[in-house]
PDB file of C-alpha atoms in Angstrom:
ATOM      1  CA  MET A   1      12.505 -14.367  32.024  1.00  0.00           C
ATOM      2  CA  GLY A   2      11.785 -11.165  29.747  1.00  0.00           C
ATOM      3  CA  ILE A   3      13.405  -9.776  26.752  1.00  0.00           C
ATOM      4  CA  ARG A   4      15.771  -7.359  28.355  1.00  0.00           C
ATOM      5  CA  GLU A   5      14.303  -3.572  26.766  1.00  0.00           C
ATOM      6  CA  GLU A   6      16.309  -0.118  27.683  1.00  0.00           C
ATOM      7  CA  ILE A   7      14.314   2.551  29.004  1.00  0.00           C
ATOM      8  CA  TYR A   8      14.800   5.400  27.472  1.00  0.00           C
ATOM      9  CA  TYR A   9      11.357   7.409  29.632  1.00  0.00           C
ATOM     10  CA  GLU A  10       9.823   6.256  32.624  1.00  0.00           C
ATOM     11  CA  GLY A  11       7.219   8.619  34.491  1.00  0.00           C
ATOM     12  CA  GLY A  12       4.229  10.782  34.540  1.00  0.00           C
ATOM     13  CA  PRO A  13       3.203  14.153  32.923  1.00  0.00           C
ATOM     14  CA  HIS A  14       4.796  17.282  33.080  1.00  0.00           C
ATOM     15  CA  VAL A  15       4.917  19.107  36.115  1.00  0.00           C
ATOM     16  CA  GLY A  16       4.093  22.005  34.591  1.00  0.00           C
ATOM     17  CA  ASP A  17       0.879  21.350  32.959  1.00  0.00           C
ATOM     18  CA  LEU A  18      -0.193  20.667  36.612  1.00  0.00           C
ATOM     19  CA  ILE A  19       0.389  23.474  37.895  1.00  0.00           C
ATOM     20  CA  LEU A  20      -0.761  25.330  35.149  1.00  0.00           C
ATOM     21  CA  ASN A  21      -4.235  24.135  35.341  1.00  0.00           C
ATOM     22  CA  LEU A  22      -3.967  24.612  39.380  1.00  0.00           C
ATOM     23  CA  LEU A  23      -3.739  28.561  38.035  1.00  0.00           C
ATOM     24  CA  ILE A  24      -6.694  28.033  35.598  1.00  0.00           C
ATOM     25  CA  GLY A  25      -8.974  26.382  37.850  1.00  0.00           C
ATOM     26  CA  LEU A  26      -8.557  29.606  39.630  1.00  0.00           C
ATOM     27  CA  THR A  27     -12.454  30.682  37.126  1.00  0.00           C
ATOM     28  CA  VAL A  28     -15.122  28.256  37.491  1.00  0.00           C
ATOM     29  CA  VAL A  29     -14.585  27.977  33.305  1.00  0.00           C
ATOM     30  CA  GLY A  30     -11.116  26.643  34.393  1.00  0.00           C
ATOM     31  CA  ILE A  31     -12.666  24.248  36.699  1.00  0.00           C
ATOM     32  CA  PRO A  32     -12.812  21.124  35.112  1.00  0.00           C
ATOM     33  CA  LEU A  33      -8.937  21.732  33.374  1.00  0.00           C
ATOM     34  CA  THR A  34      -7.443  21.586  36.666  1.00  0.00           C
ATOM     35  CA  VAL A  35      -9.456  18.488  37.880  1.00  0.00           C
ATOM     36  CA  GLY A  36      -8.217  17.035  34.339  1.00  0.00           C
ATOM     37  CA  ALA A  37      -4.595  17.724  35.438  1.00  0.00           C
ATOM     38  CA  ILE A  38      -4.686  16.913  38.925  1.00  0.00           C
ATOM     39  CA  VAL A  39      -6.402  12.853  37.467  1.00  0.00           C
ATOM     40  CA  ARG A  40      -3.571  12.101  35.127  1.00  0.00           C
ATOM     41  CA  ALA A  41      -0.878  13.624  37.749  1.00  0.00           C
ATOM     42  CA  LEU A  42      -1.762  11.242  39.482  1.00  0.00           C
ATOM     43  CA  TRP A  43      -2.052   8.218  37.671  1.00  0.00           C
ATOM     44  CA  LEU A  44      -1.294   8.334  34.410  1.00  0.00           C
ATOM     45  CA  ARG A  45       2.275   7.172  33.695  1.00  0.00           C
ATOM     46  CA  TYR A  46       4.512   6.669  30.709  1.00  0.00           C
ATOM     47  CA  ARG A  47       7.233   4.316  30.038  1.00  0.00           C
ATOM     48  CA  ILE A  48       8.699   4.054  26.278  1.00  0.00           C
ATOM     49  CA  THR A  49      11.499   2.143  25.726  1.00  0.00           C
ATOM     50  CA  ASP A  50      13.229   0.355  22.901  1.00  0.00           C
ATOM     51  CA  ARG A  51      10.723  -2.047  21.759  1.00  0.00           C
ATOM     52  CA  ARG A  52       7.867  -0.296  22.600  1.00  0.00           C
ATOM     53  CA  ILE A  53       5.515   2.406  23.285  1.00  0.00           C
ATOM     54  CA  SER A  54       3.194   1.485  27.272  1.00  0.00           C
ATOM     55  CA  VAL A  55       0.619   3.898  28.825  1.00  0.00           C
ATOM     56  CA  MET A  56      -0.793   3.632  31.780  1.00  0.00           C
ATOM     57  CA  GLY A  57      -4.340   5.218  32.460  1.00  0.00           C
ATOM     58  CA  GLY A  58      -7.600   5.615  33.284  1.00  0.00           C
ATOM     59  CA  TRP A  59      -9.749   4.812  36.491  1.00  0.00           C
ATOM     60  CA  MET A  60      -6.467   4.505  39.355  1.00  0.00           C
ATOM     61  CA  GLY A  61      -4.213   3.280  36.510  1.00  0.00           C
ATOM     62  CA  ARG A  62      -5.537  -0.065  36.110  1.00  0.00           C
ATOM     63  CA  ASP A  63      -5.780   0.505  32.089  1.00  0.00           C
ATOM     64  CA  ARG A  64      -2.498  -0.811  29.787  1.00  0.00           C
ATOM     65  CA  THR A  65      -1.854  -0.024  26.110  1.00  0.00           C
ATOM     66  CA  ASP A  66       1.096  -0.931  24.808  1.00  0.00           C
ATOM     67  CA  VAL A  67       2.142   0.102  20.837  1.00  0.00           C
ATOM     68  CA  ILE A  68       5.177  -1.606  19.464  1.00  0.00           C
ATOM     69  CA  TYR A  69       6.854   0.639  16.902  1.00  0.00           C
ATOM     70  CA  SER A  70       6.470  -1.685  13.701  1.00  0.00           C
ATOM     71  CA  GLU A  71       3.112  -0.974  13.914  1.00  0.00           C
ATOM     72  CA  ILE A  72       2.772   3.016  13.948  1.00  0.00           C
ATOM     73  CA  VAL A  73       2.733   4.437  11.002  1.00  0.00           C
ATOM     74  CA  LYS A  74       1.727   7.929  11.806  1.00  0.00           C
ATOM     75  CA  ILE A  75       2.845  10.626  14.855  1.00  0.00           C
ATOM     76  CA  VAL A  76       1.527  14.021  15.273  1.00  0.00           C
ATOM     77  CA  LYS A  77       2.995  16.454  17.899  1.00  0.00           C
ATOM     78  CA  VAL A  78       1.796  19.567  19.275  1.00  0.00           C
ATOM     79  CA  PRO A  79       3.665  21.627  21.811  1.00  0.00           C
ATOM     80  CA  ARG A  80       1.780  22.775  25.163  1.00  0.00           C
ATOM     81  CA  GLY A  81       3.486  25.239  28.111  1.00  0.00           C
ATOM     82  CA  LEU A  82       4.953  27.846  25.844  1.00  0.00           C
ATOM     83  CA  GLY A  83       6.770  24.949  24.287  1.00  0.00           C
ATOM     84  CA  ILE A  84       8.080  23.023  27.381  1.00  0.00           C
ATOM     85  CA  TRP A  85       6.138  20.250  27.388  1.00  0.00           C
ATOM     86  CA  GLY A  86       3.784  18.094  24.627  1.00  0.00           C
ATOM     87  CA  ASP A  87       1.330  16.149  23.154  1.00  0.00           C
ATOM     88  CA  MET A  88       1.622  13.384  20.785  1.00  0.00           C
ATOM     89  CA  VAL A  89      -0.927  11.510  19.126  1.00  0.00           C
ATOM     90  CA  ILE A  90      -0.089   8.298  17.245  1.00  0.00           C
ATOM     91  CA  THR A  91      -2.047   6.156  14.883  1.00  0.00           C
ATOM     92  CA  LEU A  92      -1.655   2.872  14.552  1.00  0.00           C
ATOM     93  CA  ARG A  93      -1.656   0.939  11.387  1.00  0.00           C
ATOM     94  CA  ASN A  94      -5.989  -0.841  12.938  1.00  0.00           C
ATOM     95  CA  GLY A  95      -6.093   3.435  12.154  1.00  0.00           C
ATOM     96  CA  SER A  96      -6.307   3.885  16.078  1.00  0.00           C
ATOM     97  CA  ARG A  97      -5.284   6.978  17.973  1.00  0.00           C
ATOM     98  CA  LEU A  98      -3.185   6.598  20.866  1.00  0.00           C
ATOM     99  CA  GLU A  99      -2.408  10.367  23.121  1.00  0.00           C
ATOM    100  CA  MET A 100      -0.003  10.956  24.985  1.00  0.00           C
ATOM    101  CA  ARG A 101      -0.792  14.143  26.562  1.00  0.00           C
ATOM    102  CA  ALA A 102       1.780  16.554  28.737  1.00  0.00           C
ATOM    103  CA  ILE A 103       5.003  14.998  27.965  1.00  0.00           C
ATOM    104  CA  PRO A 104       7.946  16.005  29.591  1.00  0.00           C
ATOM    105  CA  LYS A 105      10.021  17.036  26.131  1.00  0.00           C
ATOM    106  CA  PHE A 106       8.620  16.249  24.174  1.00  0.00           C
ATOM    107  CA  ARG A 107      10.700  17.052  21.331  1.00  0.00           C
ATOM    108  CA  GLU A 108      13.313  14.683  22.503  1.00  0.00           C
ATOM    109  CA  VAL A 109      10.553  11.491  23.084  1.00  0.00           C
ATOM    110  CA  TYR A 110       9.699  12.616  19.295  1.00  0.00           C
ATOM    111  CA  ASP A 111      12.877  12.146  17.648  1.00  0.00           C
ATOM    112  CA  TYR A 112      13.703   8.591  19.784  1.00  0.00           C
ATOM    113  CA  ILE A 113      10.218   7.583  18.719  1.00  0.00           C
ATOM    114  CA  ASN A 114      10.759   8.396  15.149  1.00  0.00           C
ATOM    115  CA  GLU A 115      14.293   7.065  14.840  1.00  0.00           C
ATOM    116  CA  LYS A 116      12.163   4.156  17.013  1.00  0.00           C
ATOM    117  CA  VAL A 117       9.529   3.308  13.809  1.00  0.00           C
ATOM    118  CA  THR A 118      11.989   4.549  10.541  1.00  0.00           C
ATOM    119  CA  ALA A 119      14.208   1.433  11.094  1.00  0.00           C
ATOM    120  CA  LYS A 120      11.240  -0.505  12.127  1.00  0.00           C
ATOM    121  CA  ASN A 121       8.601   0.209  10.138  1.00  0.00           C
ATOM    122  CA  PRO A 122      10.482   0.646   5.443  1.00  0.00           C
ATOM    123  CA  GLN A 123       5.978   2.505   4.402  1.00  0.00           C
ATOM    124  CA  TYR A 124       6.290   4.917   8.177  1.00  0.00           C
ATOM    125  CA  SER A 125       7.426   7.994   6.637  1.00  0.00           C
ATOM    126  CA  SER A 126       8.371  10.502   9.166  1.00  0.00           C
ATOM    127  CA  VAL A 127       8.928  13.430   6.410  1.00  0.00           C
ATOM    128  CA  ALA A 128       4.904  14.300   6.116  1.00  0.00           C
ATOM    129  CA  ASN A 129       4.849  13.806   9.937  1.00  0.00           C
ATOM    130  CA  LYS A 130       6.667  17.238  11.134  1.00  0.00           C
TER     131      LYS A 130
END
């Protein structure tokens, strides 16, 4: 039996991202953005728990990336969709980055992740990441 985890958020990208990109897709220039939003809506899933961040995505949702909070050294958030949803880039100790797009309630999710990272990683400083 595995270690129990308390789930904070589990789900896909914000539906507004899909709606906005479908409207943009009415122009020829916006078609690639629309395709990207449809693929995200179909196959991208986030799971944020008290122990880790998991991102399931890729073709048919077959790729999975897990990040534990003690490996995170920097978090950058960017509002989108008039601030209703947002993107986050999480930088790890080894220099790799995890990009999370169209996160619903991204400010609350950022605060939750920031709180967990601060508790698990003493070298982490949230002052530079706001």
